[in-house]
Amino acid sequence: MFPPITFYSTNSIPLDAPSRVKKELDNVLALQADLDSSSRVLQLARATIEKGNTSSSVLDALASLEHSHARLVTKTEALYSSLNVHDRIPELKDVSLEFVQILLMAWDLKINIRKRAVGSFFEWDKLDHAVGSKDKPLGASSVTGPLVLSKALLGTKLHQQTWKAIAKRQPALMAAIHKYNTYCEQLSQLYNPTWVIPLPAPLPTTLVNLRNDPTLMQDVWITPSTGEVPRWLEDIDVRDGIHALLKHEHCLEEQRRLGIEADNMCRWFGNELTAIQVALRQSESKFSHYQKLLC
């Protein structure tokens, strides 16, 4: 059984605010990317034109294009300001636009990954550990009689269909995880420690490791942390140490439990052995008594 689902909410802002801001930022960032491309083209055009003998009209036209481009950049910045990102998420007022966009995309994508992964885990759990009648592993049947073969064939078919459904959804889940890990790498490159926003950790790229990864159930932080960032949150070695300490404590607890169980079993075997010895001695004494009577 996989561990119970526990969602750690790290944000005090409305849950739908990041989604709305992300969609609007996507449009602004797309426009800004086009403007950056046109800026590079204008710079290349000016460098090429200035190398040759060009008339003043050409230079004036180029200057007019650059002026228009500068106005568009100003308008784009004004458009970004009109989104009121800092009013909706005032904690991000000092964070760069690109970092905010990637951070919100990672926040939204991880929610999607978690839903997909948990659905696959439930199907795995049903296939591997289900017991009883309707929850019996697909393909197994306790029915006896002429319907046994048809029941078994039906169960096998359902089993195959379930595995096909899992395998069909797995590529989309893996693609989403790879994309999320790319976002994590980009955030680490753009990160400024003064923002004090805990960076999201990449997710494992295999379902087995993903199932046992505790960070899957944690939200992506989209607000700065107050005070110092807890070491368990920012340092993977601390998290590994906590897991190792918990495993050590569980092992000691299991060792004590097994010791108590072994003592109980030895005590039970001792009682049973004593009872058998007493029974044998009583039967021997009765047998010898009967022999003496017969003689």
PDB file of N, CA, C and O in Angstrom, residues 167-231:
ATOM      1  N   ALA A 167      -0.751   1.618 -19.117  1.00  0.00           N
ATOM      2  CA  ALA A 167       0.351   1.841 -20.055  1.00  0.00           C
ATOM      3  C   ALA A 167       0.043   2.988 -21.021  1.00  0.00           C
ATOM      4  O   ALA A 167       0.952   3.708 -21.445  1.00  0.00           O
ATOM      5  N   LYS A 168      -1.230   3.175 -21.349  1.00  0.00           N
ATOM      6  CA  LYS A 168      -1.611   4.244 -22.273  1.00  0.00           C
ATOM      7  C   LYS A 168      -1.433   5.613 -21.634  1.00  0.00           C
ATOM      8  O   LYS A 168      -1.053   6.579 -22.306  1.00  0.00           O
ATOM      9  N   ARG A 169      -1.705   5.710 -20.339  1.00  0.00           N
ATOM     10  CA  ARG A 169      -1.577   7.002 -19.659  1.00  0.00           C
ATOM     11  C   ARG A 169      -0.147   7.308 -19.225  1.00  0.00           C
ATOM     12  O   ARG A 169       0.186   8.457 -18.947  1.00  0.00           O
ATOM     13  N   GLN A 170       0.697   6.288 -19.167  1.00  0.00           N
ATOM     14  CA  GLN A 170       2.040   6.496 -18.644  1.00  0.00           C
ATOM     15  C   GLN A 170       2.882   7.461 -19.483  1.00  0.00           C
ATOM     16  O   GLN A 170       3.575   8.310 -18.904  1.00  0.00           O
ATOM     17  N   PRO A 171       2.877   7.395 -20.826  1.00  0.00           N
ATOM     18  CA  PRO A 171       3.695   8.354 -21.585  1.00  0.00           C
ATOM     19  C   PRO A 171       3.334   9.806 -21.320  1.00  0.00           C
ATOM     20  O   PRO A 171       4.237  10.653 -21.207  1.00  0.00           O
ATOM     21  N   ALA A 172       2.045  10.114 -21.203  1.00  0.00           N
ATOM     22  CA  ALA A 172       1.652  11.494 -20.922  1.00  0.00           C
ATOM     23  C   ALA A 172       2.147  11.928 -19.546  1.00  0.00           C
ATOM     24  O   ALA A 172       2.608  13.068 -19.365  1.00  0.00           O
ATOM     25  N   LEU A 173       2.084  11.015 -18.567  1.00  0.00           N
ATOM     26  CA  LEU A 173       2.571  11.338 -17.230  1.00  0.00           C
ATOM     27  C   LEU A 173       4.074  11.566 -17.240  1.00  0.00           C
ATOM     28  O   LEU A 173       4.580  12.525 -16.638  1.00  0.00           O
ATOM     29  N   MET A 174       4.813  10.704 -17.937  1.00  0.00           N
ATOM     30  CA  MET A 174       6.266  10.855 -18.006  1.00  0.00           C
ATOM     31  C   MET A 174       6.649  12.144 -18.728  1.00  0.00           C
ATOM     32  O   MET A 174       7.599  12.833 -18.339  1.00  0.00           O
ATOM     33  N   ALA A 175       5.918  12.491 -19.790  1.00  0.00           N
ATOM     34  CA  ALA A 175       6.195  13.737 -20.513  1.00  0.00           C
ATOM     35  C   ALA A 175       5.971  14.942 -19.602  1.00  0.00           C
ATOM     36  O   ALA A 175       6.756  15.903 -19.607  1.00  0.00           O
ATOM     37  N   ALA A 176       4.902  14.893 -18.805  1.00  0.00           N
ATOM     38  CA  ALA A 176       4.628  15.989 -17.875  1.00  0.00           C
ATOM     39  C   ALA A 176       5.719  16.093 -16.813  1.00  0.00           C
ATOM     40  O   ALA A 176       6.127  17.198 -16.434  1.00  0.00           O
ATOM     41  N   ILE A 177       6.218  14.953 -16.337  1.00  0.00           N
ATOM     42  CA  ILE A 177       7.281  14.969 -15.334  1.00  0.00           C
ATOM     43  C   ILE A 177       8.566  15.555 -15.913  1.00  0.00           C
ATOM     44  O   ILE A 177       9.251  16.364 -15.265  1.00  0.00           O
ATOM     45  N   HIS A 178       8.910  15.153 -17.138  1.00  0.00           N
ATOM     46  CA  HIS A 178      10.114  15.707 -17.782  1.00  0.00           C
ATOM     47  C   HIS A 178       9.983  17.218 -17.965  1.00  0.00           C
ATOM     48  O   HIS A 178      10.956  17.961 -17.765  1.00  0.00           O
ATOM     49  N   LYS A 179       8.803  17.668 -18.345  1.00  0.00           N
ATOM     50  CA  LYS A 179       8.573  19.103 -18.507  1.00  0.00           C
ATOM     51  C   LYS A 179       8.692  19.815 -17.165  1.00  0.00           C
ATOM     52  O   LYS A 179       9.285  20.906 -17.072  1.00  0.00           O
ATOM     53  N   TYR A 180       8.133  19.222 -16.127  1.00  0.00           N
ATOM     54  CA  TYR A 180       8.228  19.811 -14.795  1.00  0.00           C
ATOM     55  C   TYR A 180       9.680  19.890 -14.328  1.00  0.00           C
ATOM     56  O   TYR A 180      10.106  20.910 -13.760  1.00  0.00           O
ATOM     57  N   ASN A 181      10.441  18.831 -14.564  1.00  0.00           N
ATOM     58  CA  ASN A 181      11.853  18.840 -14.180  1.00  0.00           C
ATOM     59  C   ASN A 181      12.630  19.904 -14.955  1.00  0.00           C
ATOM     60  O   ASN A 181      13.581  20.495 -14.433  1.00  0.00           O
ATOM     61  N   THR A 182      12.230  20.162 -16.206  1.00  0.00           N
ATOM     62  CA  THR A 182      12.844  21.248 -16.972  1.00  0.00           C
ATOM     63  C   THR A 182      12.553  22.595 -16.325  1.00  0.00           C
ATOM     64  O   THR A 182      13.433  23.462 -16.234  1.00  0.00           O
ATOM     65  N   TYR A 183      11.316  22.775 -15.874  1.00  0.00           N
ATOM     66  CA  TYR A 183      10.968  24.002 -15.162  1.00  0.00           C
ATOM     67  C   TYR A 183      11.825  24.154 -13.899  1.00  0.00           C
ATOM     68  O   TYR A 183      12.296  25.264 -13.591  1.00  0.00           O
ATOM     69  N   CYS A 184      12.014  23.071 -13.175  1.00  0.00           N
ATOM     70  CA  CYS A 184      12.827  23.122 -11.961  1.00  0.00           C
ATOM     71  C   CYS A 184      14.257  23.552 -12.280  1.00  0.00           C
ATOM     72  O   CYS A 184      14.857  24.352 -11.539  1.00  0.00           O
ATOM     73  N   GLU A 185      14.809  23.030 -13.369  1.00  0.00           N
ATOM     74  CA  GLU A 185      16.162  23.407 -13.763  1.00  0.00           C
ATOM     75  C   GLU A 185      16.227  24.881 -14.155  1.00  0.00           C
ATOM     76  O   GLU A 185      17.176  25.593 -13.787  1.00  0.00           O
ATOM     77  N   GLN A 186      15.229  25.358 -14.888  1.00  0.00           N
ATOM     78  CA  GLN A 186      15.205  26.767 -15.277  1.00  0.00           C
ATOM     79  C   GLN A 186      15.069  27.673 -14.053  1.00  0.00           C
ATOM     80  O   GLN A 186      15.710  28.728 -13.977  1.00  0.00           O
ATOM     81  N   LEU A 187      14.252  27.269 -13.092  1.00  0.00           N
ATOM     82  CA  LEU A 187      14.082  28.074 -11.879  1.00  0.00           C
ATOM     83  C   LEU A 187      15.381  28.153 -11.084  1.00  0.00           C
ATOM     84  O   LEU A 187      15.706  29.214 -10.525  1.00  0.00           O
ATOM     85  N   SER A 188      16.112  27.043 -11.039  1.00  0.00           N
ATOM     86  CA  SER A 188      17.384  27.063 -10.314  1.00  0.00           C
ATOM     87  C   SER A 188      18.396  27.986 -10.979  1.00  0.00           C
ATOM     88  O   SER A 188      19.239  28.587 -10.303  1.00  0.00           O
ATOM     89  N   GLN A 189      18.329  28.109 -12.308  1.00  0.00           N
ATOM     90  CA  GLN A 189      19.240  28.996 -13.019  1.00  0.00           C
ATOM     91  C   GLN A 189      18.868  30.465 -12.829  1.00  0.00           C
ATOM     92  O   GLN A 189      19.741  31.333 -12.788  1.00  0.00           O
ATOM     93  N   LEU A 190      17.563  30.754 -12.740  1.00  0.00           N
ATOM     94  CA  LEU A 190      17.105  32.129 -12.596  1.00  0.00           C
ATOM     95  C   LEU A 190      17.009  32.566 -11.137  1.00  0.00           C
ATOM     96  O   LEU A 190      16.747  33.746 -10.873  1.00  0.00           O
ATOM     97  N   TYR A 191      17.233  31.683 -10.220  1.00  0.00           N
ATOM     98  CA  TYR A 191      16.934  31.945  -8.814  1.00  0.00           C
ATOM     99  C   TYR A 191      17.857  32.997  -8.222  1.00  0.00           C
ATOM    100  O   TYR A 191      19.062  33.030  -8.486  1.00  0.00           O
ATOM    101  N   ASN A 192      17.258  33.842  -7.411  1.00  0.00           N
ATOM    102  CA  ASN A 192      17.989  34.832  -6.637  1.00  0.00           C
ATOM    103  C   ASN A 192      17.718  34.557  -5.164  1.00  0.00           C
ATOM    104  O   ASN A 192      16.566  34.576  -4.730  1.00  0.00           O
ATOM    105  N   PRO A 193      18.742  34.289  -4.363  1.00  0.00           N
ATOM    106  CA  PRO A 193      18.506  33.929  -2.951  1.00  0.00           C
ATOM    107  C   PRO A 193      17.747  34.993  -2.170  1.00  0.00           C
ATOM    108  O   PRO A 193      17.103  34.671  -1.162  1.00  0.00           O
ATOM    109  N   THR A 194      17.799  36.247  -2.622  1.00  0.00           N
ATOM    110  CA  THR A 194      17.091  37.301  -1.885  1.00  0.00           C
ATOM    111  C   THR A 194      15.583  37.149  -1.985  1.00  0.00           C
ATOM    112  O   THR A 194      14.851  37.766  -1.204  1.00  0.00           O
ATOM    113  N   TRP A 195      15.091  36.364  -2.947  1.00  0.00           N
ATOM    114  CA  TRP A 195      13.650  36.159  -3.078  1.00  0.00           C
ATOM    115  C   TRP A 195      13.111  35.231  -2.004  1.00  0.00           C
ATOM    116  O   TRP A 195      11.895  35.198  -1.768  1.00  0.00           O
ATOM    117  N   VAL A 196      13.983  34.423  -1.389  1.00  0.00           N
ATOM    118  CA  VAL A 196      13.651  33.461  -0.322  1.00  0.00           C
ATOM    119  C   VAL A 196      12.404  32.641  -0.668  1.00  0.00           C
ATOM    120  O   VAL A 196      11.521  32.438   0.166  1.00  0.00           O
ATOM    121  N   ILE A 197      12.338  32.195  -1.916  1.00  0.00           N
ATOM    122  CA  ILE A 197      11.281  31.278  -2.343  1.00  0.00           C
ATOM    123  C   ILE A 197      11.892  29.891  -2.458  1.00  0.00           C
ATOM    124  O   ILE A 197      12.826  29.688  -3.241  1.00  0.00           O
ATOM    125  N   PRO A 198      11.425  28.915  -1.692  1.00  0.00           N
ATOM    126  CA  PRO A 198      11.986  27.563  -1.799  1.00  0.00           C
ATOM    127  C   PRO A 198      11.812  27.001  -3.208  1.00  0.00           C
ATOM    128  O   PRO A 198      10.720  27.043  -3.775  1.00  0.00           O
ATOM    129  N   LEU A 199      12.892  26.519  -3.760  1.00  0.00           N
ATOM    130  CA  LEU A 199      12.844  25.970  -5.116  1.00  0.00           C
ATOM    131  C   LEU A 199      12.190  24.589  -5.103  1.00  0.00           C
ATOM    132  O   LEU A 199      12.433  23.786  -4.198  1.00  0.00           O
ATOM    133  N   PRO A 200      11.372  24.277  -6.110  1.00  0.00           N
ATOM    134  CA  PRO A 200      10.779  22.927  -6.186  1.00  0.00           C
ATOM    135  C   PRO A 200      11.824  21.894  -6.550  1.00  0.00           C
ATOM    136  O   PRO A 200      12.770  22.180  -7.303  1.00  0.00           O
ATOM    137  N   ALA A 201      11.652  20.703  -6.023  1.00  0.00           N
ATOM    138  CA  ALA A 201      12.585  19.609  -6.299  1.00  0.00           C
ATOM    139  C   ALA A 201      12.103  18.806  -7.494  1.00  0.00           C
ATOM    140  O   ALA A 201      10.898  18.592  -7.658  1.00  0.00           O
ATOM    141  N   PRO A 202      13.017  18.358  -8.365  1.00  0.00           N
ATOM    142  CA  PRO A 202      12.605  17.522  -9.499  1.00  0.00           C
ATOM    143  C   PRO A 202      11.973  16.217  -9.015  1.00  0.00           C
ATOM    144  O   PRO A 202      12.247  15.742  -7.908  1.00  0.00           O
ATOM    145  N   LEU A 203      11.128  15.654  -9.862  1.00  0.00           N
ATOM    146  CA  LEU A 203      10.449  14.400  -9.542  1.00  0.00           C
ATOM    147  C   LEU A 203      11.147  13.228 -10.215  1.00  0.00           C
ATOM    148  O   LEU A 203      11.744  13.388 -11.290  1.00  0.00           O
ATOM    149  N   PRO A 204      11.077  12.038  -9.623  1.00  0.00           N
ATOM    150  CA  PRO A 204      11.650  10.856 -10.265  1.00  0.00           C
ATOM    151  C   PRO A 204      10.949  10.555 -11.596  1.00  0.00           C
ATOM    152  O   PRO A 204       9.757  10.839 -11.757  1.00  0.00           O
ATOM    153  N   THR A 205      11.679   9.985 -12.509  1.00  0.00           N
ATOM    154  CA  THR A 205      11.146   9.709 -13.843  1.00  0.00           C
ATOM    155  C   THR A 205      10.681   8.267 -14.002  1.00  0.00           C
ATOM    156  O   THR A 205      10.429   7.826 -15.123  1.00  0.00           O
ATOM    157  N   THR A 206      10.590   7.535 -12.906  1.00  0.00           N
ATOM    158  CA  THR A 206      10.026   6.181 -12.938  1.00  0.00           C
ATOM    159  C   THR A 206       8.867   6.126 -11.951  1.00  0.00           C
ATOM    160  O   THR A 206       8.929   6.752 -10.871  1.00  0.00           O
ATOM    161  N   LEU A 207       7.828   5.385 -12.294  1.00  0.00           N
ATOM    162  CA  LEU A 207       6.641   5.341 -11.452  1.00  0.00           C
ATOM    163  C   LEU A 207       6.918   4.696 -10.102  1.00  0.00           C
ATOM    164  O   LEU A 207       6.310   5.077  -9.099  1.00  0.00           O
ATOM    165  N   VAL A 208       7.837   3.724 -10.060  1.00  0.00           N
ATOM    166  CA  VAL A 208       8.144   3.065  -8.790  1.00  0.00           C
ATOM    167  C   VAL A 208       8.754   4.063  -7.812  1.00  0.00           C
ATOM    168  O   VAL A 208       8.342   4.150  -6.649  1.00  0.00           O
ATOM    169  N   ASN A 209       9.739   4.838  -8.275  1.00  0.00           N
ATOM    170  CA  ASN A 209      10.359   5.840  -7.404  1.00  0.00           C
ATOM    171  C   ASN A 209       9.410   6.997  -7.121  1.00  0.00           C
ATOM    172  O   ASN A 209       9.422   7.569  -6.028  1.00  0.00           O
ATOM    173  N   LEU A 210       8.571   7.336  -8.110  1.00  0.00           N
ATOM    174  CA  LEU A 210       7.613   8.426  -7.914  1.00  0.00           C
ATOM    175  C   LEU A 210       6.610   8.073  -6.830  1.00  0.00           C
ATOM    176  O   LEU A 210       6.187   8.934  -6.056  1.00  0.00           O
ATOM    177  N   ARG A 211       6.235   6.808  -6.771  1.00  0.00           N
ATOM    178  CA  ARG A 211       5.257   6.357  -5.774  1.00  0.00           C
ATOM    179  C   ARG A 211       5.784   6.524  -4.353  1.00  0.00           C
ATOM    180  O   ARG A 211       5.017   6.778  -3.424  1.00  0.00           O
ATOM    181  N   ASN A 212       7.111   6.406  -4.182  1.00  0.00           N
ATOM    182  CA  ASN A 212       7.716   6.497  -2.857  1.00  0.00           C
ATOM    183  C   ASN A 212       8.326   7.866  -2.580  1.00  0.00           C
ATOM    184  O   ASN A 212       9.002   8.036  -1.559  1.00  0.00           O
ATOM    185  N   ASP A 213       8.115   8.824  -3.478  1.00  0.00           N
ATOM    186  CA  ASP A 213       8.710  10.150  -3.309  1.00  0.00           C
ATOM    187  C   ASP A 213       7.766  11.053  -2.517  1.00  0.00           C
ATOM    188  O   ASP A 213       6.659  11.347  -2.976  1.00  0.00           O
ATOM    189  N   PRO A 214       8.168  11.522  -1.326  1.00  0.00           N
ATOM    190  CA  PRO A 214       7.264  12.348  -0.514  1.00  0.00           C
ATOM    191  C   PRO A 214       7.023  13.730  -1.104  1.00  0.00           C
ATOM    192  O   PRO A 214       6.015  14.372  -0.781  1.00  0.00           O
ATOM    193  N   THR A 215       7.928  14.212  -1.969  1.00  0.00           N
ATOM    194  CA  THR A 215       7.753  15.564  -2.520  1.00  0.00           C
ATOM    195  C   THR A 215       6.608  15.633  -3.530  1.00  0.00           C
ATOM    196  O   THR A 215       6.170  16.733  -3.874  1.00  0.00           O
ATOM    197  N   LEU A 216       6.120  14.469  -3.991  1.00  0.00           N
ATOM    198  CA  LEU A 216       5.010  14.478  -4.943  1.00  0.00           C
ATOM    199  C   LEU A 216       3.777  15.127  -4.334  1.00  0.00           C
ATOM    200  O   LEU A 216       3.002  15.794  -5.042  1.00  0.00           O
ATOM    201  N   MET A 217       3.562  14.945  -3.049  1.00  0.00           N
ATOM    202  CA  MET A 217       2.375  15.463  -2.380  1.00  0.00           C
ATOM    203  C   MET A 217       2.556  16.877  -1.842  1.00  0.00           C
ATOM    204  O   MET A 217       1.673  17.387  -1.153  1.00  0.00           O
ATOM    205  N   GLN A 218       3.682  17.490  -2.131  1.00  0.00           N
ATOM    206  CA  GLN A 218       3.920  18.852  -1.668  1.00  0.00           C
ATOM    207  C   GLN A 218       3.658  19.831  -2.803  1.00  0.00           C
ATOM    208  O   GLN A 218       4.051  19.596  -3.942  1.00  0.00           O
ATOM    209  N   ASP A 219       2.996  20.935  -2.489  1.00  0.00           N
ATOM    210  CA  ASP A 219       2.757  21.983  -3.471  1.00  0.00           C
ATOM    211  C   ASP A 219       4.046  22.729  -3.778  1.00  0.00           C
ATOM    212  O   ASP A 219       4.970  22.764  -2.962  1.00  0.00           O
ATOM    213  N   VAL A 220       4.079  23.339  -4.943  1.00  0.00           N
ATOM    214  CA  VAL A 220       5.181  24.229  -5.284  1.00  0.00           C
ATOM    215  C   VAL A 220       4.974  25.555  -4.563  1.00  0.00           C
ATOM    216  O   VAL A 220       3.899  26.154  -4.630  1.00  0.00           O
ATOM    217  N   TRP A 221       5.984  26.012  -3.876  1.00  0.00           N
ATOM    218  CA  TRP A 221       5.892  27.291  -3.167  1.00  0.00           C
ATOM    219  C   TRP A 221       5.847  28.422  -4.174  1.00  0.00           C
ATOM    220  O   TRP A 221       6.712  28.515  -5.059  1.00  0.00           O
ATOM    221  N   ILE A 222       4.862  29.295  -4.064  1.00  0.00           N
ATOM    222  CA  ILE A 222       4.774  30.448  -4.950  1.00  0.00           C
ATOM    223  C   ILE A 222       4.793  31.748  -4.165  1.00  0.00           C
ATOM    224  O   ILE A 222       4.482  32.806  -4.695  1.00  0.00           O
ATOM    225  N   THR A 223       5.154  31.666  -2.892  1.00  0.00           N
ATOM    226  CA  THR A 223       5.321  32.857  -2.062  1.00  0.00           C
ATOM    227  C   THR A 223       6.613  32.723  -1.277  1.00  0.00           C
ATOM    228  O   THR A 223       7.040  31.601  -0.954  1.00  0.00           O
ATOM    229  N   PRO A 224       7.250  33.827  -0.958  1.00  0.00           N
ATOM    230  CA  PRO A 224       8.472  33.752  -0.142  1.00  0.00           C
ATOM    231  C   PRO A 224       8.172  33.184   1.229  1.00  0.00           C
ATOM    232  O   PRO A 224       7.093  33.386   1.784  1.00  0.00           O
ATOM    233  N   SER A 225       9.130  32.488   1.773  1.00  0.00           N
ATOM    234  CA  SER A 225       8.973  31.936   3.116  1.00  0.00           C
ATOM    235  C   SER A 225       9.347  32.998   4.136  1.00  0.00           C
ATOM    236  O   SER A 225      10.266  33.790   3.929  1.00  0.00           O
ATOM    237  N   THR A 226       8.613  33.034   5.220  1.00  0.00           N
ATOM    238  CA  THR A 226       8.893  33.998   6.281  1.00  0.00           C
ATOM    239  C   THR A 226      10.029  33.466   7.139  1.00  0.00           C
ATOM    240  O   THR A 226      10.007  32.317   7.568  1.00  0.00           O
ATOM    241  N   GLY A 227      11.007  34.324   7.407  1.00  0.00           N
ATOM    242  CA  GLY A 227      12.154  33.890   8.179  1.00  0.00           C
ATOM    243  C   GLY A 227      13.060  33.005   7.342  1.00  0.00           C
ATOM    244  O   GLY A 227      13.038  33.027   6.108  1.00  0.00           O
ATOM    245  N   GLU A 228      13.863  32.219   8.012  1.00  0.00           N
ATOM    246  CA  GLU A 228      14.777  31.328   7.326  1.00  0.00           C
ATOM    247  C   GLU A 228      14.022  30.116   6.766  1.00  0.00           C
ATOM    248  O   GLU A 228      13.083  29.620   7.366  1.00  0.00           O
ATOM    249  N   VAL A 229      14.470  29.667   5.600  1.00  0.00           N
ATOM    250  CA  VAL A 229      13.874  28.478   4.993  1.00  0.00           C
ATOM    251  C   VAL A 229      14.264  27.262   5.825  1.00  0.00           C
ATOM    252  O   VAL A 229      15.448  27.067   6.136  1.00  0.00           O
ATOM    253  N   PRO A 230      13.298  26.441   6.262  1.00  0.00           N
ATOM    254  CA  PRO A 230      13.651  25.252   7.042  1.00  0.00           C
ATOM    255  C   PRO A 230      14.630  24.364   6.280  1.00  0.00           C
ATOM    256  O   PRO A 230      14.511  24.179   5.070  1.00  0.00           O
ATOM    257  N   ARG A 231      15.595  23.840   6.999  1.00  0.00           N
ATOM    258  CA  ARG A 231      16.629  23.040   6.343  1.00  0.00           C
ATOM    259  C   ARG A 231      16.055  21.776   5.714  1.00  0.00           C
ATOM    260  O   ARG A 231      16.544  21.304   4.704  1.00  0.00           O
TER     261      ARG A 231
END
